[in-house]
Structure formats: structure tokens, C-alpha cells
PDB file of C-alpha atoms (C1' of nucleotides) in Angstrom:
ATOM      1  CA  MET X1491     -27.366  -5.883  -0.545  1.00 35.00           C
ATOM      2  CA  ARG X1492     -25.642  -7.150   2.492  1.00 37.00           C
ATOM      3  CA  HIS X1493     -22.172  -5.694   2.485  1.00 42.00           C
ATOM      4  CA  ALA X1494     -22.468  -2.010   1.923  1.00 53.00           C
ATOM      5  CA  ARG X1495     -19.466  -0.927   4.006  1.00 73.00           C
ATOM      6  CA  LEU X1496     -19.221   2.540   2.622  1.00 86.00           C
ATOM      7  CA  PRO X1497     -17.455   5.172   4.703  1.00 92.00           C
ATOM      8  CA  ALA X1498     -19.053   8.572   4.885  1.00 93.00           C
ATOM      9  CA  SER X1499     -17.101  11.355   3.277  1.00 93.00           C
ATOM     10  CA  GLU X1500     -15.672  12.574   6.573  1.00 93.00           C
ATOM     11  CA  GLU X1501     -14.616   9.066   7.490  1.00 94.00           C
ATOM     12  CA  ILE X1502     -12.434   8.536   4.463  1.00 96.00           C
ATOM     13  CA  ALA X1503      -8.899   7.996   5.719  1.00 96.00           C
ATOM     14  CA  LEU X1504      -5.914   9.158   3.747  1.00 97.00           C
ATOM     15  CA  GLU X1505      -3.892   6.038   4.563  1.00 97.00           C
ATOM     16  CA  ASP X1506      -6.682   3.841   3.237  1.00 97.00           C
ATOM     17  CA  VAL X1507      -6.977   5.866   0.081  1.00 98.00           C
ATOM     18  CA  PHE X1508      -3.244   5.640  -0.490  1.00 98.00           C
ATOM     19  CA  HIS X1509      -3.228   1.948   0.146  1.00 98.00           C
ATOM     20  CA  ALA X1510      -6.086   1.423  -2.267  1.00 98.00           C
ATOM     21  CA  LEU X1511      -4.308   3.411  -4.955  1.00 98.00           C
ATOM     22  CA  SER X1512      -0.954   1.722  -4.473  1.00 98.00           C
ATOM     23  CA  ASP X1513      -2.060  -1.253  -6.535  1.00 97.00           C
ATOM     24  CA  PRO X1514      -1.674  -0.823 -10.302  1.00 97.00           C
ATOM     25  CA  PHE X1515      -4.930  -2.547 -11.127  1.00 97.00           C
ATOM     26  CA  ARG X1516      -6.911  -0.455  -8.685  1.00 98.00           C
ATOM     27  CA  LEU X1517      -5.218   2.731  -9.805  1.00 98.00           C
ATOM     28  CA  GLU X1518      -6.174   1.941 -13.375  1.00 97.00           C
ATOM     29  CA  VAL X1519      -9.749   1.230 -12.353  1.00 97.00           C
ATOM     30  CA  VAL X1520      -9.973   4.621 -10.675  1.00 98.00           C
ATOM     31  CA  ARG X1521      -8.546   6.309 -13.742  1.00 97.00           C
ATOM     32  CA  ARG X1522     -11.024   4.659 -16.015  1.00 96.00           C
ATOM     33  CA  LEU X1523     -13.957   5.445 -13.776  1.00 97.00           C
ATOM     34  CA  ALA X1524     -12.756   9.017 -13.766  1.00 96.00           C
ATOM     35  CA  THR X1525     -12.474   9.330 -17.515  1.00 95.00           C
ATOM     36  CA  GLU X1526     -15.208   7.015 -18.710  1.00 95.00           C
ATOM     37  CA  GLY X1527     -17.793   7.324 -15.972  1.00 95.00           C
ATOM     38  CA  GLU X1528     -19.389   4.483 -14.118  1.00 95.00           C
ATOM     39  CA  GLN X1529     -18.674   0.959 -15.233  1.00 96.00           C
ATOM     40  CA  SER X1530     -19.606  -2.590 -14.423  1.00 96.00           C
ATOM     41  CA  CYS X1531     -16.980  -4.778 -12.816  1.00 95.00           C
ATOM     42  CA  GLN X1532     -16.600  -6.945 -15.838  1.00 93.00           C
ATOM     43  CA  ALA X1533     -16.044  -3.966 -18.101  1.00 93.00           C
ATOM     44  CA  LEU X1534     -12.851  -3.354 -16.167  1.00 91.00           C
ATOM     45  CA  GLU X1535     -11.647  -6.837 -15.380  1.00 85.00           C
ATOM     46  CA  GLY X1536      -8.617  -7.718 -17.410  1.00 82.00           C
ATOM     47  CA  ASP X1537      -7.927 -11.394 -17.675  1.00 87.00           C
ATOM     48  CA  ARG X1538      -8.374 -11.749 -13.940  1.00 93.00           C
ATOM     49  CA  PRO X1539     -10.772 -14.172 -12.336  1.00 95.00           C
ATOM     50  CA  LYS X1540     -13.934 -12.652 -10.957  1.00 95.00           C
ATOM     51  CA  SER X1541     -12.980 -13.252  -7.361  1.00 96.00           C
ATOM     52  CA  SER X1542      -9.836 -11.215  -7.770  1.00 97.00           C
ATOM     53  CA  VAL X1543     -11.661  -8.366  -9.458  1.00 97.00           C
ATOM     54  CA  SER X1544     -14.288  -8.432  -6.758  1.00 97.00           C
ATOM     55  CA  HIS X1545     -11.605  -8.212  -4.100  1.00 98.00           C
ATOM     56  CA  HIS X1546     -10.085  -5.100  -5.650  1.00 98.00           C
ATOM     57  CA  PHE X1547     -13.428  -3.397  -6.006  1.00 98.00           C
ATOM     58  CA  ARG X1548     -14.094  -4.117  -2.395  1.00 97.00           C
ATOM     59  CA  VAL X1549     -10.829  -2.481  -1.344  1.00 98.00           C
ATOM     60  CA  LEU X1550     -11.756   0.598  -3.360  1.00 98.00           C
ATOM     61  CA  ARG X1551     -15.230   0.635  -1.876  1.00 97.00           C
ATOM     62  CA  GLU X1552     -14.060   0.275   1.706  1.00 97.00           C
ATOM     63  CA  ALA X1553     -11.447   2.951   1.232  1.00 97.00           C
ATOM     64  CA  GLY X1554     -14.245   5.285   0.165  1.00 97.00           C
ATOM     65  CA  LEU X1555     -13.152   5.746  -3.421  1.00 98.00           C
ATOM     66  CA  ILE X1556     -16.073   4.188  -5.223  1.00 97.00           C
ATOM     67  CA  ARG X1557     -19.751   3.558  -4.733  1.00 97.00           C
ATOM     68  CA  THR X1558     -21.623   0.642  -6.222  1.00 96.00           C
ATOM     69  CA  ARG X1559     -25.243   0.415  -7.224  1.00 95.00           C
ATOM     70  CA  ASN X1560     -27.236  -2.419  -8.662  1.00 94.00           C
ATOM     71  CA  GLU X1561     -28.550  -2.145 -12.137  1.00 92.00           C
ATOM     72  CA  GLY X1562     -30.370  -5.261 -13.067  1.00 90.00           C
ATOM     73  CA  VAL X1563     -27.986  -8.115 -12.944  1.00 92.00           C
ATOM     74  CA  THR X1564     -24.852  -6.013 -13.022  1.00 94.00           C
ATOM     75  CA  ARG X1565     -23.339  -3.645 -10.483  1.00 95.00           C
ATOM     76  CA  MET X1566     -22.287  -0.254 -11.626  1.00 97.00           C
ATOM     77  CA  ASN X1567     -19.278   1.330  -9.963  1.00 97.00           C
ATOM     78  CA  ALA X1568     -18.789   5.051  -9.809  1.00 97.00           C
ATOM     79  CA  LEU X1569     -15.983   7.182  -8.490  1.00 98.00           C
ATOM     80  CA  ARG X1570     -17.021   9.197  -5.438  1.00 97.00           C
ATOM     81  CA  ARG X1571     -15.612  12.265  -7.052  1.00 96.00           C
ATOM     82  CA  ASP X1572     -17.274  14.947  -4.977  1.00 96.00           C
ATOM     83  CA  ASP X1573     -16.766  13.153  -1.675  1.00 97.00           C
ATOM     84  CA  ILE X1574     -13.072  12.683  -2.356  1.00 97.00           C
ATOM     85  CA  GLU X1575     -12.636  16.203  -3.596  1.00 96.00           C
ATOM     86  CA  GLN X1576     -14.338  17.549  -0.510  1.00 95.00           C
ATOM     87  CA  ARG X1577     -12.257  15.467   1.867  1.00 96.00           C
ATOM     88  CA  PHE X1578      -8.904  15.745   0.069  1.00 96.00           C
ATOM     89  CA  PRO X1579      -9.021  18.588  -2.379  1.00 95.00           C
ATOM     90  CA  GLY X1580      -6.689  18.125  -5.301  1.00 94.00           C
ATOM     91  CA  LEU X1581      -6.024  14.457  -4.746  1.00 96.00           C
ATOM     92  CA  LEU X1582      -7.961  13.186  -7.717  1.00 96.00           C
ATOM     93  CA  ALA X1583      -6.229  15.643  -9.967  1.00 95.00           C
ATOM     94  CA  CYS X1584      -2.923  13.929  -9.162  1.00 94.00           C
ATOM     95  CA  VAL X1585      -4.295  10.546 -10.067  1.00 94.00           C
ATOM     96  CA  VAL X1586      -6.347  11.142 -13.113  1.00 88.00           C
ATOM     97  CA  PRO X1587      -5.072  12.283 -16.478  1.00 75.00           C
ATOM     98  CA  GLN X1588      -6.152  15.892 -16.750  1.00 73.00           C
ATOM     99  CA  PRO X1589      -8.951  16.659 -19.139  1.00 64.00           C
ATOM    100  CA  LYS X1590      -8.266  19.656 -21.362  1.00 64.00           C
ATOM    101  CA  GLU X1591     -10.006  22.645 -19.870  1.00 62.00           C
TER     102      GLU X1591
ATOM    103  CA  MET C1029       9.579  -1.894  -4.506  1.00 31.00           C
ATOM    104  CA  ARG C1030      10.137  -1.247  -8.090  1.00 30.00           C
ATOM    105  CA  HIS C1031      12.796   1.404  -8.233  1.00 34.00           C
ATOM    106  CA  ALA C1032      16.449   1.654  -7.474  1.00 39.00           C
ATOM    107  CA  ARG C1033      17.702   3.679  -4.583  1.00 71.00           C
ATOM    108  CA  LEU C1034      17.024   7.287  -5.502  1.00 86.00           C
ATOM    109  CA  PRO C1035      14.758   7.703  -8.464  1.00 92.00           C
ATOM    110  CA  ALA C1036      15.143  10.793 -10.598  1.00 93.00           C
ATOM    111  CA  SER C1037      12.180  13.113 -10.505  1.00 93.00           C
ATOM    112  CA  GLU C1038      10.730  11.751 -13.750  1.00 93.00           C
ATOM    113  CA  GLU C1039      11.087   8.212 -12.513  1.00 94.00           C
ATOM    114  CA  ILE C1040       8.989   8.651  -9.414  1.00 96.00           C
ATOM    115  CA  ALA C1041       6.065   6.250  -9.730  1.00 96.00           C
ATOM    116  CA  LEU C1042       2.703   7.144  -8.349  1.00 97.00           C
ATOM    117  CA  GLU C1043       2.050   3.606  -7.095  1.00 97.00           C
ATOM    118  CA  ASP C1044       5.286   3.689  -5.128  1.00 97.00           C
ATOM    119  CA  VAL C1045       4.478   7.066  -3.648  1.00 98.00           C
ATOM    120  CA  PHE C1046       1.039   5.881  -2.617  1.00 98.00           C
ATOM    121  CA  HIS C1047       2.430   2.726  -1.120  1.00 98.00           C
ATOM    122  CA  ALA C1048       5.013   4.685   0.817  1.00 98.00           C
ATOM    123  CA  LEU C1049       2.358   7.018   2.176  1.00 98.00           C
ATOM    124  CA  SER C1050      -0.083   4.264   3.100  1.00 98.00           C
ATOM    125  CA  ASP C1051       1.815   3.533   6.298  1.00 98.00           C
ATOM    126  CA  PRO C1052       0.928   5.794   9.243  1.00 97.00           C
ATOM    127  CA  PHE C1053       4.488   6.097  10.489  1.00 97.00           C
ATOM    128  CA  ARG C1054       5.801   7.047   7.071  1.00 98.00           C
ATOM    129  CA  LEU C1055       2.963   9.481   6.473  1.00 98.00           C
ATOM    130  CA  GLU C1056       3.775  11.168   9.749  1.00 97.00           C
ATOM    131  CA  VAL C1057       7.458  11.350   8.853  1.00 97.00           C
ATOM    132  CA  VAL C1058       6.603  13.071   5.592  1.00 98.00           C
ATOM    133  CA  ARG C1059       4.352  15.526   7.392  1.00 97.00           C
ATOM    134  CA  ARG C1060       7.041  16.391   9.870  1.00 97.00           C
ATOM    135  CA  LEU C1061       9.695  16.794   7.235  1.00 97.00           C
ATOM    136  CA  ALA C1062       7.294  19.093   5.425  1.00 97.00           C
ATOM    137  CA  THR C1063       6.551  21.261   8.415  1.00 96.00           C
ATOM    138  CA  GLU C1064       9.810  21.117  10.329  1.00 95.00           C
ATOM    139  CA  GLY C1065      12.366  20.784   7.566  1.00 95.00           C
ATOM    140  CA  GLU C1066      15.083  18.180   7.378  1.00 95.00           C
ATOM    141  CA  GLN C1067      15.584  15.855  10.290  1.00 96.00           C
ATOM    142  CA  SER C1068      17.825  13.060  11.399  1.00 96.00           C
ATOM    143  CA  CYS C1069      16.341   9.589  11.575  1.00 95.00           C
ATOM    144  CA  GLN C1070      16.503   9.452  15.311  1.00 94.00           C
ATOM    145  CA  ALA C1071      14.684  12.752  15.647  1.00 94.00           C
ATOM    146  CA  LEU C1072      11.664  11.043  14.124  1.00 92.00           C
ATOM    147  CA  GLU C1073      11.909   7.549  15.504  1.00 86.00           C
ATOM    148  CA  GLY C1074       9.247   6.916  18.070  1.00 83.00           C
ATOM    149  CA  ASP C1075       9.922   4.013  20.348  1.00 87.00           C
ATOM    150  CA  ARG C1076      10.835   1.855  17.384  1.00 94.00           C
ATOM    151  CA  PRO C1077      14.104   0.017  17.039  1.00 95.00           C
ATOM    152  CA  LYS C1078      16.620   1.548  14.672  1.00 96.00           C
ATOM    153  CA  SER C1079      16.290  -1.203  12.113  1.00 96.00           C
ATOM    154  CA  SER C1080      12.594  -0.578  11.755  1.00 97.00           C
ATOM    155  CA  VAL C1081      13.060   3.154  11.392  1.00 97.00           C
ATOM    156  CA  SER C1082      15.767   2.576   8.844  1.00 97.00           C
ATOM    157  CA  HIS C1083      13.444   0.331   6.867  1.00 97.00           C
ATOM    158  CA  HIS C1084      10.761   2.997   6.666  1.00 98.00           C
ATOM    159  CA  PHE C1085      13.203   5.681   5.631  1.00 98.00           C
ATOM    160  CA  ARG C1086      14.416   3.371   2.924  1.00 97.00           C
ATOM    161  CA  VAL C1087      10.899   2.899   1.580  1.00 98.00           C
ATOM    162  CA  LEU C1088      10.441   6.663   1.484  1.00 98.00           C
ATOM    163  CA  ARG C1089      13.799   7.118  -0.213  1.00 97.00           C
ATOM    164  CA  GLU C1090      13.183   4.460  -2.858  1.00 97.00           C
ATOM    165  CA  ALA C1091       9.752   5.831  -3.575  1.00 97.00           C
ATOM    166  CA  GLY C1092      11.405   9.176  -4.297  1.00 97.00           C
ATOM    167  CA  LEU C1093       9.869  11.099  -1.431  1.00 98.00           C
ATOM    168  CA  ILE C1094      12.969  11.934   0.539  1.00 97.00           C
ATOM    169  CA  ARG C1095      16.650  12.479   0.026  1.00 96.00           C
ATOM    170  CA  THR C1096      19.320  11.757   2.581  1.00 95.00           C
ATOM    171  CA  ARG C1097      22.649  13.418   3.065  1.00 94.00           C
ATOM    172  CA  ASN C1098      25.412  12.759   5.514  1.00 93.00           C
ATOM    173  CA  GLU C1099      26.177  15.326   8.105  1.00 92.00           C
ATOM    174  CA  GLY C1100      28.928  14.119  10.321  1.00 90.00           C
ATOM    175  CA  VAL C1101      27.805  11.001  12.028  1.00 92.00           C
ATOM    176  CA  THR C1102      24.109  11.544  11.388  1.00 94.00           C
ATOM    177  CA  ARG C1103      22.075  11.432   8.211  1.00 95.00           C
ATOM    178  CA  MET C1104      19.721  14.245   7.465  1.00 96.00           C
ATOM    179  CA  ASN C1105      16.514  13.484   5.616  1.00 97.00           C
ATOM    180  CA  ALA C1106      14.725  16.058   3.536  1.00 97.00           C
ATOM    181  CA  LEU C1107      11.490  15.937   1.643  1.00 97.00           C
ATOM    182  CA  ARG C1108      12.024  16.168  -2.119  1.00 97.00           C
ATOM    183  CA  ARG C1109       9.445  18.885  -2.251  1.00 96.00           C
ATOM    184  CA  ASP C1110      10.215  20.376  -5.629  1.00 96.00           C
ATOM    185  CA  ASP C1111      10.706  17.029  -7.335  1.00 97.00           C
ATOM    186  CA  ILE C1112       7.401  15.734  -6.064  1.00 97.00           C
ATOM    187  CA  GLU C1113       5.588  18.932  -6.884  1.00 96.00           C
ATOM    188  CA  GLN C1114       6.998  18.874 -10.377  1.00 95.00           C
ATOM    189  CA  ARG C1115       6.064  15.269 -10.985  1.00 95.00           C
ATOM    190  CA  PHE C1116       2.681  15.261  -9.238  1.00 96.00           C
ATOM    191  CA  PRO C1117       1.513  18.813  -8.757  1.00 95.00           C
ATOM    192  CA  GLY C1118      -0.780  19.198  -5.792  1.00 94.00           C
ATOM    193  CA  LEU C1119      -0.021  15.857  -4.191  1.00 96.00           C
ATOM    194  CA  LEU C1120       1.922  17.212  -1.259  1.00 96.00           C
ATOM    195  CA  ALA C1121      -0.820  19.692  -0.511  1.00 95.00           C
ATOM    196  CA  CYS C1122      -3.165  16.752   0.137  1.00 94.00           C
ATOM    197  CA  VAL C1123      -0.760  15.175   2.557  1.00 94.00           C
ATOM    198  CA  VAL C1124       0.632  18.024   4.509  1.00 88.00           C
ATOM    199  CA  PRO C1125      -1.245  20.300   6.847  1.00 75.00           C
ATOM    200  CA  GLN C1126      -1.494  23.576   4.988  1.00 73.00           C
ATOM    201  CA  PRO C1127       0.696  26.349   6.322  1.00 64.00           C
ATOM    202  CA  LYS C1128      -1.086  29.664   6.688  1.00 63.00           C
ATOM    203  CA  GLU C1129       0.100  32.053   4.033  1.00 63.00           C
TER     204      GLU C1129
ATOM    205  C1'  DG W 156      44.192   3.463  17.411  1.00 70.95           C
ATOM    206  C1'  DC W 157      40.093   2.937  20.080  1.00 70.95           C
ATOM    207  C1'  DC W 158      35.538   4.034  21.376  1.00 70.95           C
ATOM    208  C1'  DA W 159      30.867   5.785  20.901  1.00 70.95           C
ATOM    209  C1'  DA W 160      27.021   7.430  18.052  1.00 70.95           C
ATOM    210  C1'  DA W 161      23.905   6.982  14.086  1.00 70.95           C
ATOM    211  C1'  DG W 162      22.398   4.275  10.673  1.00 70.95           C
ATOM    212  C1'  DT W 163      22.443   0.199   7.529  1.00 70.95           C
ATOM    213  C1'  DT W 164      22.192  -4.610   6.383  1.00 70.95           C
ATOM    214  C1'  DC W 165      21.053  -9.348   7.253  1.00 70.95           C
ATOM    215  C1'  DG W 166      18.061 -13.100   8.480  1.00 70.95           C
ATOM    216  C1'  DA W 167      14.299 -15.090  10.434  1.00 70.95           C
ATOM    217  C1'  DA W 168       9.652 -14.874  11.991  1.00 70.95           C
ATOM    218  C1'  DA W 169       5.084 -12.594  12.096  1.00 70.95           C
ATOM    219  C1'  DA W 170       1.462 -10.108   9.883  1.00 70.95           C
ATOM    220  C1'  DA W 171      -0.954  -8.340   6.083  1.00 70.95           C
ATOM    221  C1'  DT W 172      -2.364  -8.790   1.102  1.00 70.95           C
ATOM    222  C1'  DA W 173      -3.195 -10.982  -3.143  1.00 70.95           C
ATOM    223  C1'  DT W 174      -4.637 -14.848  -5.898  1.00 70.95           C
ATOM    224  C1'  DC W 175      -7.741 -18.200  -7.540  1.00 70.95           C
ATOM    225  C1'  DG W 176     -11.185 -21.959  -7.739  1.00 70.95           C
ATOM    226  C1'  DA W 177     -15.488 -23.442  -6.000  1.00 70.95           C
ATOM    227  C1'  DA W 178     -19.744 -22.692  -4.001  1.00 70.95           C
ATOM    228  C1'  DC W 179     -23.204 -19.281  -3.275  1.00 70.95           C
ATOM    229  C1'  DT W 180     -26.597 -15.162  -4.175  1.00 70.95           C
ATOM    230  C1'  DA W 181     -29.461 -12.071  -6.716  1.00 70.95           C
ATOM    231  C1'  DT W 182     -31.680 -10.632 -10.819  1.00 70.95           C
ATOM    232  C1'  DC W 183     -33.486 -10.995 -15.341  1.00 70.95           C
ATOM    233  C1'  DG W 184     -35.815 -13.325 -19.277  1.00 70.95           C
ATOM    234  C1'  DA W 185     -38.017 -17.034 -21.435  1.00 70.95           C
TER     235       DA W 185
ATOM    236  C1'  DT M 815     -39.483 -22.358 -12.573  1.00 70.95           C
ATOM    237  C1'  DC M 816     -35.211 -22.920 -15.039  1.00 70.95           C
ATOM    238  C1'  DG M 817     -31.066 -21.220 -16.828  1.00 70.95           C
ATOM    239  C1'  DA M 818     -27.854 -17.742 -17.588  1.00 70.95           C
ATOM    240  C1'  DT M 819     -25.288 -13.711 -16.103  1.00 70.95           C
ATOM    241  C1'  DA M 820     -22.751 -10.766 -12.807  1.00 70.95           C
ATOM    242  C1'  DG M 821     -20.789 -10.554  -8.676  1.00 70.95           C
ATOM    243  C1'  DT M 822     -19.756 -12.030  -3.815  1.00 70.95           C
ATOM    244  C1'  DT M 823     -17.952 -14.996  -0.258  1.00 70.95           C
ATOM    245  C1'  DC M 824     -15.081 -18.653   1.484  1.00 70.95           C
ATOM    246  C1'  DG M 825     -10.928 -21.086   2.211  1.00 70.95           C
ATOM    247  C1'  DA M 826      -6.457 -22.306   1.181  1.00 70.95           C
ATOM    248  C1'  DT M 827      -2.011 -20.952  -0.649  1.00 70.95           C
ATOM    249  C1'  DA M 828       1.381 -17.672  -2.194  1.00 70.95           C
ATOM    250  C1'  DT M 829       3.554 -13.380  -2.066  1.00 70.95           C
ATOM    251  C1'  DT M 830       4.828  -9.033   0.061  1.00 70.95           C
ATOM    252  C1'  DT M 831       5.647  -6.204   4.051  1.00 70.95           C
ATOM    253  C1'  DT M 832       6.750  -5.392   8.598  1.00 70.95           C
ATOM    254  C1'  DT M 833       9.272  -6.217  12.711  1.00 70.95           C
ATOM    255  C1'  DC M 834      13.258  -6.728  15.504  1.00 70.95           C
ATOM    256  C1'  DG M 835      17.793  -8.339  17.211  1.00 70.95           C
ATOM    257  C1'  DA M 836      22.497  -8.844  16.040  1.00 70.95           C
ATOM    258  C1'  DA M 837      26.376  -7.789  13.413  1.00 70.95           C
ATOM    259  C1'  DC M 838      28.460  -4.376  10.519  1.00 70.95           C
ATOM    260  C1'  DT M 839      29.929   0.449   8.598  1.00 70.95           C
ATOM    261  C1'  DT M 840      31.131   5.181   8.815  1.00 70.95           C
ATOM    262  C1'  DT M 841      32.371   9.329  11.052  1.00 70.95           C
ATOM    263  C1'  DG M 842      34.111  12.187  14.716  1.00 70.95           C
ATOM    264  C1'  DG M 843      36.466  12.845  19.135  1.00 70.95           C
ATOM    265  C1'  DC M 844      39.947  11.693  22.335  1.00 70.95           C
TER     266       DC M 844
END
DNA sequence: GCCAAAGTTCGAAAAATATCGAACTATCGA
DNA sequence: TCGATAGTTCGATATTTTTCGAACTTTGGC
């Protein structure tokens, strides 16, 4: 993999996180990763072209919200739950529909 | 921006809040309103021209983060702390340096 | 009434983002 | 090795935001 630009937990910037989450598509992606666990890109693309989906995943990745790993021919995207929680405690809880406890 | 001038608490949209907070100047304004209480616009303007400051306060207002009232010839801006807390519990705590309690 | 102070609005220009097709890359399976 | 699948990258265009000066509004003081 060539472009792995993945900020370390301490490097995650609040402005970047907010910017990433200010787009409805990206916000929905984060919510689904949170509730459904890791997903391929195409599992979350709506009717968008691949290049647009790829762009949004990149924004999420560079903001530090998700991590991507290869699995065969697909790439699985996972929310960096612990890293985000450690850096900005409580933030994810505002974003994600609360699971019953 | 999606909302009219001063959204009611229930109308505050998370995307709008995130967008408003994704700008460093606006994030800093929110932090200062949180720690120092209500302020006039000019108390928070840096070296920016008035029209730019006014623009940023408008974004914050339309996102539902602040409320503005007239006081003589100045306008005082206050964080809508309770409204935000009610709508998105815990969000402000991520943004604002925690006061010692 | 006139003036100054504090913001707002307008309009144009600059900068940042988003969108989308086409070409490219990497991996798997036959 | 060939073909298909899943994404990425590139480049060009479109849309959205930001910036800033100038003109305007509102309020208070004289």
C-alpha cells in the first residue's frame, strides 16, 4: 500500500475530525461502521461513483477516524474507536446512535 | 448552511455544528465563550476585518451554537450551552477545556 | 439632528472541497 | 496469463466557503 497517511492517536486534530464529520455521507459512514463493524467501501457506497466514495474514505482516514486494511481484493474499513475515544472522550457517543446498555 | 437564523434546540443539526466547529477561528470563539462567558464580537476579533468576524459569528449562530443579544451599541454573544447539551449531550465537553471541579 | 461605535450586508474575487469519468493498481481465481 | 473485482489516482469542472472593502443600520451621547 502506498498511501497510508494515518495520523497517530495523539496527532488527531479536532478541526479535522469535525470537518470530516460535517459531510452527511461521511457522517453516515461513521455511524454505520460504529453500529455494523468494519465494512468494505462498496458496502457503503450509495449510488455514488467509486472515485467519490474513495475520496470520502480518504478524508475519514486522513482525519484519523478510520483505518483500512486489505482483505483479498477488497479493503475493509474500521472505525478507530479506541483511538478516538482516547483522544476525545465522549465524542463518538455524540455521533453514533446509542446502543442500549 | 441549511438552517434559518436561529434554530430551535431540536433543530440543531449535527452536520452544521461540526461544520461550524471545523474552522479554527470559530472553534476558538466557542472555547472562549465557554470559559469566559458572553462576549462582544470585537472582544474576540483578532486582526480580522469586521466583515470576516461577522461572517464567522453568523455561521455559529445559524448552526445553533451561539445566541446574540443587543446591549446598547454592541452585541453580546453567548454559547447556547444548555441547548447544545440537551441536543448532543457530551459534545461541548469534547470541545472545551475542562474546568476543574 | 449629527456624529461615532459596533455590527451587518453586499458583491466580487480567492481558496478550498466535491464530483465524476477515465486510466491505473493490486489481488484473486480459473 | 487473462479477466474480473475493488479501490485509488488524476485532471478538469462545479460548488461552497472564505475573505475583505465599501456602504448601510442601529444605538447612544452630545
